[in-house]
Amino acid sequence: MGKSGLVFGLFTIVALVTLAAQNPPSAGKINPITLKYLGAAGWEITDGTTFVLIDPYLSRINGPPPPGGHPMAADTRRAYRWGDVASPDLAAIDAHVQHADFVLVTHTHYDHILDVPHIALKTRAVVIGTESTENVMRAYGVPEEQLITVRGGEDYEFGPFSLKVIPSIHSALDHKRYFSSATAPGGMKAPLTLEQIHPEGGTLAYLIRFHGHQILAFGGMNYIEREIVGLEPDVALIGAGSSRKEIYDYSGRLMRALHYPAIVLPTHWDNFLLPYSASQQVNLDALQSFVEEIAAASPKTKVIVPKYFEAISLETAGK
Ligand SMILES: [Zn+2]
Ligand SMILES: [Zn+2]
């Protein structure tokens, strides 16, 4: 090492020691992780500094029901059809999404992706998803440097957290008839119709390792068992809608494969065609059977039924 190298090296050490003194890495004060349910399959996961969103869908339009579902007869709001363009509900997004560093999208369906282009443009968050999802982002002019296309199998380091992308499959809608698994093509121009943002484009799940926690997030009611065997998340966001009943031993196989996670948070169990203010009592009642399935398969697991926008702290939730 030459003289200048030595001086530089010493300077670097002094600078690092000074930095360490300002930000002691393990002074016992790691910010607790909180999760917030946004409805449908949407979540915010944060340590107070880094904000990760999953399938954030705040607009909750009176949209076309999923195959096998029924339109909402009593809803007086505008009813959207597949050929319509629906604009995001900017007031709802502004009320609940102030920060986002990363948005993870499980698949290209409107109840997962309708709001994501606006959220990405507003927060400059990086959007991680399939090629299909990224093509929808491109149509709305989300810059390439904010787009990370994944295929499933990646395991990426992002500094504050790491992310394992899990190949998965969509809920078995309409009595096991997949709606579509087409990919939204490149070269589309906004605004896109609901049909254009609803091809599915393949489905992913995500394992987020964040301050010692491992949070596994699904965006619907299915999984590929061999892709999740051996994962040991302490927190699992598990699709709990009624289409899970199309799947053989859904909760039992999941709990065994994941080695009985400490906390299960049911997701995608509410009726996303209704506004936040509407009663979800029918769906809450239906959710009881899911809670019982998990209790039977994994008696020590704590199931927490989330309330919209209520912070769930992992430091207290496990107690
Ligand atoms: Zn879907
Ligand atoms: Zn969905």
mmCIF file of C-alpha atoms and ligand atoms in Angstrom:
data_model
loop_
_atom_site.group_PDB
_atom_site.id
_atom_site.type_symbol
_atom_site.label_atom_id
_atom_site.label_comp_id
_atom_site.label_asym_id
_atom_site.label_seq_id
_atom_site.Cartn_x
_atom_site.Cartn_y
_atom_site.Cartn_z
ATOM 1 C CA MET A 1 0.000 0.000 0.000
ATOM 2 C CA GLY A 2 1.471 3.393 -0.994
ATOM 3 C CA LYS A 3 1.421 6.387 1.300
ATOM 4 C CA SER A 4 -1.736 7.810 -0.231
ATOM 5 C CA GLY A 5 -3.385 4.378 -0.006
ATOM 6 C CA LEU A 6 -2.482 4.170 3.677
ATOM 7 C CA VAL A 7 -3.878 7.622 4.364
ATOM 8 C CA PHE A 8 -7.018 6.765 2.426
ATOM 9 C CA GLY A 9 -7.345 3.485 4.326
ATOM 10 C CA LEU A 10 -6.965 5.227 7.687
ATOM 11 C CA PHE A 11 -9.478 7.846 6.640
ATOM 12 C CA THR A 12 -11.920 5.109 5.666
ATOM 13 C CA ILE A 13 -11.502 3.378 9.035
ATOM 14 C CA VAL A 14 -12.000 6.657 10.921
ATOM 15 C CA ALA A 15 -15.056 7.419 8.795
ATOM 16 C CA LEU A 16 -16.517 3.963 9.395
ATOM 17 C CA VAL A 17 -15.909 4.159 13.165
ATOM 18 C CA THR A 18 -17.540 7.601 13.223
ATOM 19 C CA LEU A 19 -20.522 6.261 11.259
ATOM 20 C CA ALA A 20 -20.797 3.237 13.540
ATOM 21 C CA ALA A 21 -20.830 5.501 16.592
ATOM 22 C CA GLN A 22 -23.675 7.507 15.086
ATOM 23 C CA ASN A 23 -25.649 4.413 14.048
ATOM 24 C CA PRO A 24 -24.768 1.542 16.340
ATOM 25 C CA PRO A 25 -25.989 -1.448 14.372
ATOM 26 C CA SER A 26 -27.101 -3.579 17.285
ATOM 27 C CA ALA A 27 -27.807 -1.192 20.114
ATOM 28 C CA GLY A 28 -30.911 -3.277 20.761
ATOM 29 C CA LYS A 29 -33.163 -0.863 18.947
ATOM 30 C CA ILE A 30 -34.114 -2.520 15.689
ATOM 31 C CA ASN A 31 -37.383 -1.018 14.618
ATOM 32 C CA PRO A 32 -40.166 -3.550 14.929
ATOM 33 C CA ILE A 33 -41.733 -4.803 11.737
ATOM 34 C CA THR A 34 -45.359 -3.893 11.252
ATOM 35 C CA LEU A 35 -47.803 -5.229 8.708
ATOM 36 C CA LYS A 36 -50.940 -3.472 7.552
ATOM 37 C CA TYR A 37 -53.736 -5.106 5.593
ATOM 38 C CA LEU A 38 -54.933 -3.000 2.668
ATOM 39 C CA GLY A 39 -57.774 -5.299 1.623
ATOM 40 C CA ALA A 40 -57.869 -7.903 -1.196
ATOM 41 C CA ALA A 41 -54.299 -9.319 -1.295
ATOM 42 C CA GLY A 42 -52.744 -5.970 -0.334
ATOM 43 C CA TRP A 43 -50.233 -5.413 2.464
ATOM 44 C CA GLU A 44 -47.740 -2.861 3.686
ATOM 45 C CA ILE A 45 -44.710 -4.279 5.483
ATOM 46 C CA THR A 46 -42.301 -1.836 7.045
ATOM 47 C CA ASP A 47 -39.601 -1.341 9.677
ATOM 48 C CA GLY A 48 -40.441 2.359 9.675
ATOM 49 C CA THR A 49 -37.684 3.116 7.159
ATOM 50 C CA THR A 50 -38.157 0.703 4.261
ATOM 51 C CA PHE A 51 -41.704 0.249 2.966
ATOM 52 C CA VAL A 52 -42.579 -2.883 1.015
ATOM 53 C CA LEU A 53 -46.055 -3.159 -0.480
ATOM 54 C CA ILE A 54 -47.629 -6.342 -1.762
ATOM 55 C CA ASP A 55 -50.443 -6.171 -4.344
ATOM 56 C CA PRO A 56 -51.667 -2.796 -3.075
ATOM 57 C CA TYR A 57 -55.230 -2.293 -4.320
ATOM 58 C CA LEU A 58 -56.998 0.642 -2.721
ATOM 59 C CA SER A 59 -59.456 1.623 -5.445
ATOM 60 C CA ARG A 60 -61.895 -1.252 -4.840
ATOM 61 C CA ILE A 61 -63.942 -0.397 -7.926
ATOM 62 C CA ASN A 62 -67.330 -1.907 -8.606
ATOM 63 C CA GLY A 63 -65.611 -4.050 -11.210
ATOM 64 C CA PRO A 64 -66.509 -7.229 -13.023
ATOM 65 C CA PRO A 65 -66.667 -10.149 -10.578
ATOM 66 C CA PRO A 66 -64.151 -12.962 -10.846
ATOM 67 C CA PRO A 67 -65.369 -16.024 -12.793
ATOM 68 C CA GLY A 68 -67.958 -17.818 -10.717
ATOM 69 C CA GLY A 69 -68.651 -14.648 -8.685
ATOM 70 C CA HIS A 70 -71.695 -12.417 -8.744
ATOM 71 C CA PRO A 71 -72.063 -8.698 -9.401
ATOM 72 C CA MET A 72 -73.045 -6.572 -6.445
ATOM 73 C CA ALA A 73 -76.714 -5.819 -6.946
ATOM 74 C CA ALA A 74 -76.921 -3.244 -4.154
ATOM 75 C CA ASP A 75 -73.881 -1.191 -5.182
ATOM 76 C CA THR A 76 -74.925 2.200 -6.514
ATOM 77 C CA ARG A 77 -71.425 3.142 -7.723
ATOM 78 C CA ARG A 78 -70.527 2.966 -11.393
ATOM 79 C CA ALA A 79 -70.297 -0.655 -12.519
ATOM 80 C CA TYR A 80 -67.208 -1.300 -14.676
ATOM 81 C CA ARG A 81 -67.107 -3.948 -17.369
ATOM 82 C CA TRP A 82 -64.092 -5.702 -18.852
ATOM 83 C CA GLY A 83 -63.862 -3.300 -21.782
ATOM 84 C CA ASP A 84 -63.863 -0.218 -19.541
ATOM 85 C CA VAL A 85 -60.899 1.789 -18.355
ATOM 86 C CA ALA A 86 -60.982 2.317 -14.579
ATOM 87 C CA SER A 87 -58.940 5.117 -13.044
ATOM 88 C CA PRO A 88 -57.322 4.538 -9.663
ATOM 89 C CA ASP A 89 -59.016 6.148 -6.665
ATOM 90 C CA LEU A 90 -56.349 8.766 -5.996
ATOM 91 C CA ALA A 91 -57.921 9.910 -2.718
ATOM 92 C CA ALA A 92 -57.892 6.354 -1.330
ATOM 93 C CA ILE A 93 -54.294 5.854 -2.418
ATOM 94 C CA ASP A 94 -53.179 9.194 -0.978
ATOM 95 C CA ALA A 95 -54.966 8.436 2.288
ATOM 96 C CA HIS A 96 -53.172 5.140 2.810
ATOM 97 C CA VAL A 97 -49.977 5.031 0.768
ATOM 98 C CA GLN A 98 -47.468 7.731 1.659
ATOM 99 C CA HIS A 99 -44.266 5.769 1.112
ATOM 100 C CA ALA A 100 -43.236 2.777 -0.909
ATOM 101 C CA ASP A 101 -39.730 1.601 -1.736
ATOM 102 C CA PHE A 102 -40.736 -1.699 -3.315
ATOM 103 C CA VAL A 103 -44.026 -3.004 -4.661
ATOM 104 C CA LEU A 104 -44.217 -6.782 -5.053
ATOM 105 C CA VAL A 105 -46.937 -7.943 -7.413
ATOM 106 C CA THR A 106 -48.050 -11.585 -7.376
ATOM 107 C CA HIS A 107 -49.913 -11.529 -10.708
ATOM 108 C CA THR A 108 -51.517 -9.338 -13.331
ATOM 109 C CA HIS A 109 -55.149 -9.166 -12.216
ATOM 110 C CA TYR A 110 -56.920 -5.880 -11.712
ATOM 111 C CA ASP A 111 -57.463 -6.439 -7.983
ATOM 112 C CA HIS A 112 -53.669 -6.670 -7.657
ATOM 113 C CA ILE A 113 -52.346 -4.250 -10.239
ATOM 114 C CA LEU A 114 -54.851 -1.503 -11.046
ATOM 115 C CA ASP A 115 -53.282 0.954 -8.579
ATOM 116 C CA VAL A 116 -49.646 -0.078 -8.990
ATOM 117 C CA PRO A 117 -48.664 2.202 -11.904
ATOM 118 C CA HIS A 118 -49.960 5.247 -10.030
ATOM 119 C CA ILE A 119 -48.304 4.156 -6.779
ATOM 120 C CA ALA A 120 -45.001 3.552 -8.597
ATOM 121 C CA LEU A 121 -45.106 6.967 -10.274
ATOM 122 C CA LYS A 122 -46.119 8.694 -7.029
ATOM 123 C CA THR A 123 -43.576 7.021 -4.714
ATOM 124 C CA ARG A 124 -40.842 6.049 -7.245
ATOM 125 C CA ALA A 125 -40.998 2.544 -5.772
ATOM 126 C CA VAL A 126 -39.345 -0.344 -7.582
ATOM 127 C CA VAL A 127 -41.990 -2.716 -8.938
ATOM 128 C CA ILE A 128 -41.079 -6.411 -8.800
ATOM 129 C CA GLY A 129 -43.252 -8.812 -10.772
ATOM 130 C CA THR A 130 -43.666 -10.938 -13.862
ATOM 131 C CA GLU A 131 -42.981 -9.733 -17.379
ATOM 132 C CA SER A 132 -46.751 -9.335 -17.705
ATOM 133 C CA THR A 133 -46.881 -7.024 -14.691
ATOM 134 C CA GLU A 134 -43.870 -5.015 -15.876
ATOM 135 C CA ASN A 135 -45.467 -4.549 -19.301
ATOM 136 C CA VAL A 136 -48.474 -2.925 -17.623
ATOM 137 C CA MET A 137 -46.049 -0.613 -15.778
ATOM 138 C CA ARG A 138 -44.345 0.270 -19.059
ATOM 139 C CA ALA A 139 -47.696 1.149 -20.630
ATOM 140 C CA TYR A 140 -48.142 3.778 -17.896
ATOM 141 C CA GLY A 141 -44.625 5.176 -18.311
ATOM 142 C CA VAL A 142 -43.068 3.813 -15.124
ATOM 143 C CA PRO A 143 -39.324 4.251 -15.810
ATOM 144 C CA GLU A 144 -37.278 1.132 -16.612
ATOM 145 C CA GLU A 145 -34.987 1.732 -13.619
ATOM 146 C CA GLN A 146 -38.014 1.138 -11.382
ATOM 147 C CA LEU A 147 -38.825 -2.226 -12.965
ATOM 148 C CA ILE A 148 -37.413 -5.598 -11.952
ATOM 149 C CA THR A 149 -38.833 -8.545 -13.868
ATOM 150 C CA VAL A 150 -38.719 -11.864 -12.047
ATOM 151 C CA ARG A 151 -39.647 -15.374 -13.089
ATOM 152 C CA GLY A 152 -39.648 -17.277 -9.813
ATOM 153 C CA GLY A 153 -36.503 -18.839 -8.328
ATOM 154 C CA GLU A 154 -34.588 -15.591 -7.856
ATOM 155 C CA ASP A 155 -33.173 -14.857 -4.412
ATOM 156 C CA TYR A 156 -32.163 -11.198 -4.300
ATOM 157 C CA GLU A 157 -30.378 -9.059 -1.721
ATOM 158 C CA PHE A 158 -31.713 -5.524 -1.300
ATOM 159 C CA GLY A 159 -29.810 -4.367 1.814
ATOM 160 C CA PRO A 160 -32.535 -3.882 4.411
ATOM 161 C CA PHE A 161 -34.211 -7.109 3.314
ATOM 162 C CA SER A 162 -33.767 -10.018 0.953
ATOM 163 C CA LEU A 163 -36.383 -11.490 -1.310
ATOM 164 C CA LYS A 164 -36.863 -15.039 -2.511
ATOM 165 C CA VAL A 165 -39.272 -15.223 -5.438
ATOM 166 C CA ILE A 166 -41.365 -18.379 -5.331
ATOM 167 C CA PRO A 167 -42.973 -19.897 -8.446
ATOM 168 C CA SER A 168 -46.651 -20.301 -7.700
ATOM 169 C CA ILE A 169 -50.058 -20.815 -9.292
ATOM 170 C CA HIS A 170 -53.300 -18.882 -9.292
ATOM 171 C CA SER A 171 -56.411 -19.668 -7.246
ATOM 172 C CA ALA A 172 -58.577 -22.335 -8.828
ATOM 173 C CA LEU A 173 -61.371 -20.027 -9.930
ATOM 174 C CA ASP A 174 -64.656 -21.140 -11.422
ATOM 175 C CA HIS A 175 -64.486 -24.744 -10.287
ATOM 176 C CA LYS A 176 -60.886 -25.312 -11.364
ATOM 177 C CA ARG A 177 -61.062 -23.561 -14.751
ATOM 178 C CA TYR A 178 -58.215 -21.097 -14.968
ATOM 179 C CA PHE A 179 -59.439 -17.761 -16.226
ATOM 180 C CA SER A 180 -56.291 -17.143 -18.271
ATOM 181 C CA SER A 181 -52.558 -17.380 -17.938
ATOM 182 C CA ALA A 182 -51.694 -15.105 -20.840
ATOM 183 C CA THR A 183 -48.999 -12.444 -20.568
ATOM 184 C CA ALA A 184 -49.797 -8.755 -20.955
ATOM 185 C CA PRO A 185 -47.779 -7.901 -24.072
ATOM 186 C CA GLY A 186 -45.121 -5.250 -24.454
ATOM 187 C CA GLY A 187 -45.860 -2.104 -26.411
ATOM 188 C CA MET A 188 -49.259 -1.301 -24.861
ATOM 189 C CA LYS A 189 -50.246 2.318 -24.317
ATOM 190 C CA ALA A 190 -52.220 3.635 -21.342
ATOM 191 C CA PRO A 191 -55.010 3.899 -20.484
ATOM 192 C CA LEU A 192 -55.611 0.148 -20.416
ATOM 193 C CA THR A 193 -58.966 -1.558 -20.089
ATOM 194 C CA LEU A 194 -59.682 -3.897 -17.203
ATOM 195 C CA GLU A 195 -59.361 -6.785 -19.622
ATOM 196 C CA GLN A 196 -55.861 -5.612 -20.590
ATOM 197 C CA ILE A 197 -54.715 -5.554 -16.972
ATOM 198 C CA HIS A 198 -56.232 -8.946 -16.197
ATOM 199 C CA PRO A 199 -54.386 -11.688 -18.123
ATOM 200 C CA GLU A 200 -52.832 -13.211 -14.946
ATOM 201 C CA GLY A 201 -49.423 -13.582 -16.595
ATOM 202 C CA GLY A 202 -48.323 -16.343 -14.226
ATOM 203 C CA THR A 203 -48.369 -16.140 -10.438
ATOM 204 C CA LEU A 204 -45.572 -15.677 -7.904
ATOM 205 C CA ALA A 205 -45.260 -15.737 -4.135
ATOM 206 C CA TYR A 206 -42.584 -13.901 -2.131
ATOM 207 C CA LEU A 207 -40.477 -14.717 0.913
ATOM 208 C CA ILE A 208 -39.242 -11.510 2.535
ATOM 209 C CA ARG A 209 -36.415 -11.782 5.069
ATOM 210 C CA PHE A 210 -36.545 -8.593 7.097
ATOM 211 C CA HIS A 211 -34.795 -7.949 10.476
ATOM 212 C CA GLY A 212 -34.728 -11.591 11.485
ATOM 213 C CA HIS A 213 -38.280 -12.292 10.347
ATOM 214 C CA GLN A 214 -39.249 -14.385 7.351
ATOM 215 C CA ILE A 215 -42.562 -13.336 5.884
ATOM 216 C CA LEU A 216 -44.088 -15.481 3.162
ATOM 217 C CA ALA A 217 -46.747 -13.751 1.070
ATOM 218 C CA PHE A 218 -49.219 -15.396 -1.257
ATOM 219 C CA GLY A 219 -51.532 -13.440 -3.529
ATOM 220 C CA GLY A 220 -54.239 -16.071 -3.833
ATOM 221 C CA MET A 221 -55.543 -19.457 -2.849
ATOM 222 C CA ASN A 222 -52.989 -21.872 -4.296
ATOM 223 C CA TYR A 223 -49.322 -22.851 -4.202
ATOM 224 C CA ILE A 224 -46.875 -25.371 -5.644
ATOM 225 C CA GLU A 225 -46.055 -27.652 -2.754
ATOM 226 C CA ARG A 226 -42.544 -28.592 -3.870
ATOM 227 C CA GLU A 227 -41.631 -24.875 -4.185
ATOM 228 C CA ILE A 228 -42.470 -24.134 -0.553
ATOM 229 C CA VAL A 229 -41.317 -27.297 1.223
ATOM 230 C CA GLY A 230 -38.454 -26.367 3.530
ATOM 231 C CA LEU A 231 -39.270 -22.682 3.800
ATOM 232 C CA GLU A 232 -39.676 -21.817 7.454
ATOM 233 C CA PRO A 233 -41.394 -18.439 7.608
ATOM 234 C CA ASP A 234 -42.439 -17.178 11.038
ATOM 235 C CA VAL A 235 -45.221 -15.207 9.357
ATOM 236 C CA ALA A 236 -47.346 -16.454 6.455
ATOM 237 C CA LEU A 237 -49.891 -14.370 4.556
ATOM 238 C CA ILE A 238 -52.156 -17.110 3.274
ATOM 239 C CA GLY A 239 -54.970 -16.800 0.766
ATOM 240 C CA ALA A 240 -58.130 -17.636 2.673
ATOM 241 C CA GLY A 241 -60.912 -17.046 0.135
ATOM 242 C CA SER A 242 -63.442 -19.798 -0.468
ATOM 243 C CA SER A 243 -61.755 -21.026 -3.682
ATOM 244 C CA ARG A 244 -59.147 -22.665 -1.417
ATOM 245 C CA LYS A 245 -61.757 -25.402 -0.964
ATOM 246 C CA GLU A 246 -61.035 -26.500 -4.550
ATOM 247 C CA ILE A 247 -57.554 -27.536 -3.382
ATOM 248 C CA TYR A 248 -56.787 -30.885 -1.772
ATOM 249 C CA ASP A 249 -55.935 -30.483 1.946
ATOM 250 C CA TYR A 250 -55.067 -26.815 1.352
ATOM 251 C CA SER A 251 -54.252 -25.742 4.908
ATOM 252 C CA GLY A 252 -52.818 -29.066 6.073
ATOM 253 C CA ARG A 253 -50.305 -29.401 3.239
ATOM 254 C CA LEU A 254 -49.340 -25.736 3.663
ATOM 255 C CA MET A 255 -48.734 -25.939 7.395
ATOM 256 C CA ARG A 256 -46.642 -29.099 7.084
ATOM 257 C CA ALA A 257 -44.616 -27.758 4.129
ATOM 258 C CA LEU A 258 -43.921 -24.490 5.963
ATOM 259 C CA HIS A 259 -43.141 -26.281 9.217
ATOM 260 C CA TYR A 260 -45.941 -24.699 11.199
ATOM 261 C CA PRO A 261 -45.371 -20.916 11.075
ATOM 262 C CA ALA A 262 -45.886 -19.012 14.330
ATOM 263 C CA ILE A 263 -48.266 -16.493 12.764
ATOM 264 C CA VAL A 264 -50.755 -16.825 9.924
ATOM 265 C CA LEU A 265 -52.456 -13.755 8.523
ATOM 266 C CA PRO A 266 -55.345 -14.617 6.198
ATOM 267 C CA THR A 267 -55.299 -12.606 2.984
ATOM 268 C CA HIS A 268 -57.594 -12.180 -0.047
ATOM 269 C CA TRP A 269 -60.596 -13.241 2.030
ATOM 270 C CA ASP A 270 -62.634 -10.040 1.770
ATOM 271 C CA ASN A 271 -65.012 -9.015 -1.012
ATOM 272 C CA PHE A 272 -62.855 -6.555 -2.949
ATOM 273 C CA LEU A 273 -65.817 -5.453 -5.083
ATOM 274 C CA LEU A 274 -67.166 -3.575 -2.064
ATOM 275 C CA PRO A 275 -65.883 -0.260 -0.702
ATOM 276 C CA TYR A 276 -63.957 -0.235 2.583
ATOM 277 C CA SER A 277 -67.010 1.123 4.375
ATOM 278 C CA ALA A 278 -69.220 -1.872 3.474
ATOM 279 C CA SER A 279 -69.743 -4.724 5.899
ATOM 280 C CA GLN A 280 -67.558 -7.797 5.317
ATOM 281 C CA GLN A 281 -69.512 -9.834 7.856
ATOM 282 C CA VAL A 282 -70.414 -12.589 5.375
ATOM 283 C CA ASN A 283 -66.740 -13.034 4.523
ATOM 284 C CA LEU A 284 -65.644 -12.758 8.156
ATOM 285 C CA ASP A 285 -68.105 -15.522 9.017
ATOM 286 C CA ALA A 286 -66.802 -17.650 6.137
ATOM 287 C CA LEU A 287 -63.244 -17.045 7.343
ATOM 288 C CA GLN A 288 -63.961 -18.968 10.545
ATOM 289 C CA SER A 289 -63.613 -22.263 8.691
ATOM 290 C CA PHE A 290 -60.119 -21.205 7.564
ATOM 291 C CA VAL A 291 -59.166 -20.313 11.139
ATOM 292 C CA GLU A 292 -60.382 -23.759 12.215
ATOM 293 C CA GLU A 293 -58.437 -25.499 9.418
ATOM 294 C CA ILE A 294 -55.209 -23.825 10.516
ATOM 295 C CA ALA A 295 -55.897 -24.588 14.177
ATOM 296 C CA ALA A 296 -56.432 -28.268 13.297
ATOM 297 C CA ALA A 297 -53.326 -28.496 11.113
ATOM 298 C CA SER A 298 -51.035 -26.407 13.293
ATOM 299 C CA PRO A 299 -52.383 -25.941 16.846
ATOM 300 C CA LYS A 300 -49.556 -23.642 17.983
ATOM 301 C CA THR A 301 -49.984 -21.209 15.082
ATOM 302 C CA LYS A 302 -51.605 -17.907 15.950
ATOM 303 C CA VAL A 303 -54.102 -16.766 13.305
ATOM 304 C CA ILE A 304 -54.664 -13.026 13.305
ATOM 305 C CA VAL A 305 -57.618 -11.787 11.256
ATOM 306 C CA PRO A 306 -56.431 -8.374 10.075
ATOM 307 C CA LYS A 307 -58.538 -5.237 10.128
ATOM 308 C CA TYR A 308 -58.060 -2.776 7.279
ATOM 309 C CA PHE A 309 -55.120 -0.400 7.894
ATOM 310 C CA GLU A 310 -54.546 -1.539 11.478
ATOM 311 C CA ALA A 311 -50.837 -1.991 12.190
ATOM 312 C CA ILE A 312 -49.875 -5.475 13.369
ATOM 313 C CA SER A 313 -46.507 -5.367 15.153
ATOM 314 C CA LEU A 314 -44.536 -8.595 14.924
ATOM 315 C CA GLU A 315 -42.839 -7.814 18.227
ATOM 316 C CA THR A 316 -46.139 -8.044 20.084
ATOM 317 C CA ALA A 317 -48.161 -10.276 17.752
ATOM 318 C CA GLY A 318 -46.124 -13.389 18.517
ATOM 319 C CA LYS A 319 -46.559 -12.991 22.277
HETATM 320 ZN ZN ZN B 1 -56.124 -13.252 -9.581
HETATM 321 ZN ZN ZN B 2 -57.086 -11.517 -6.662
#
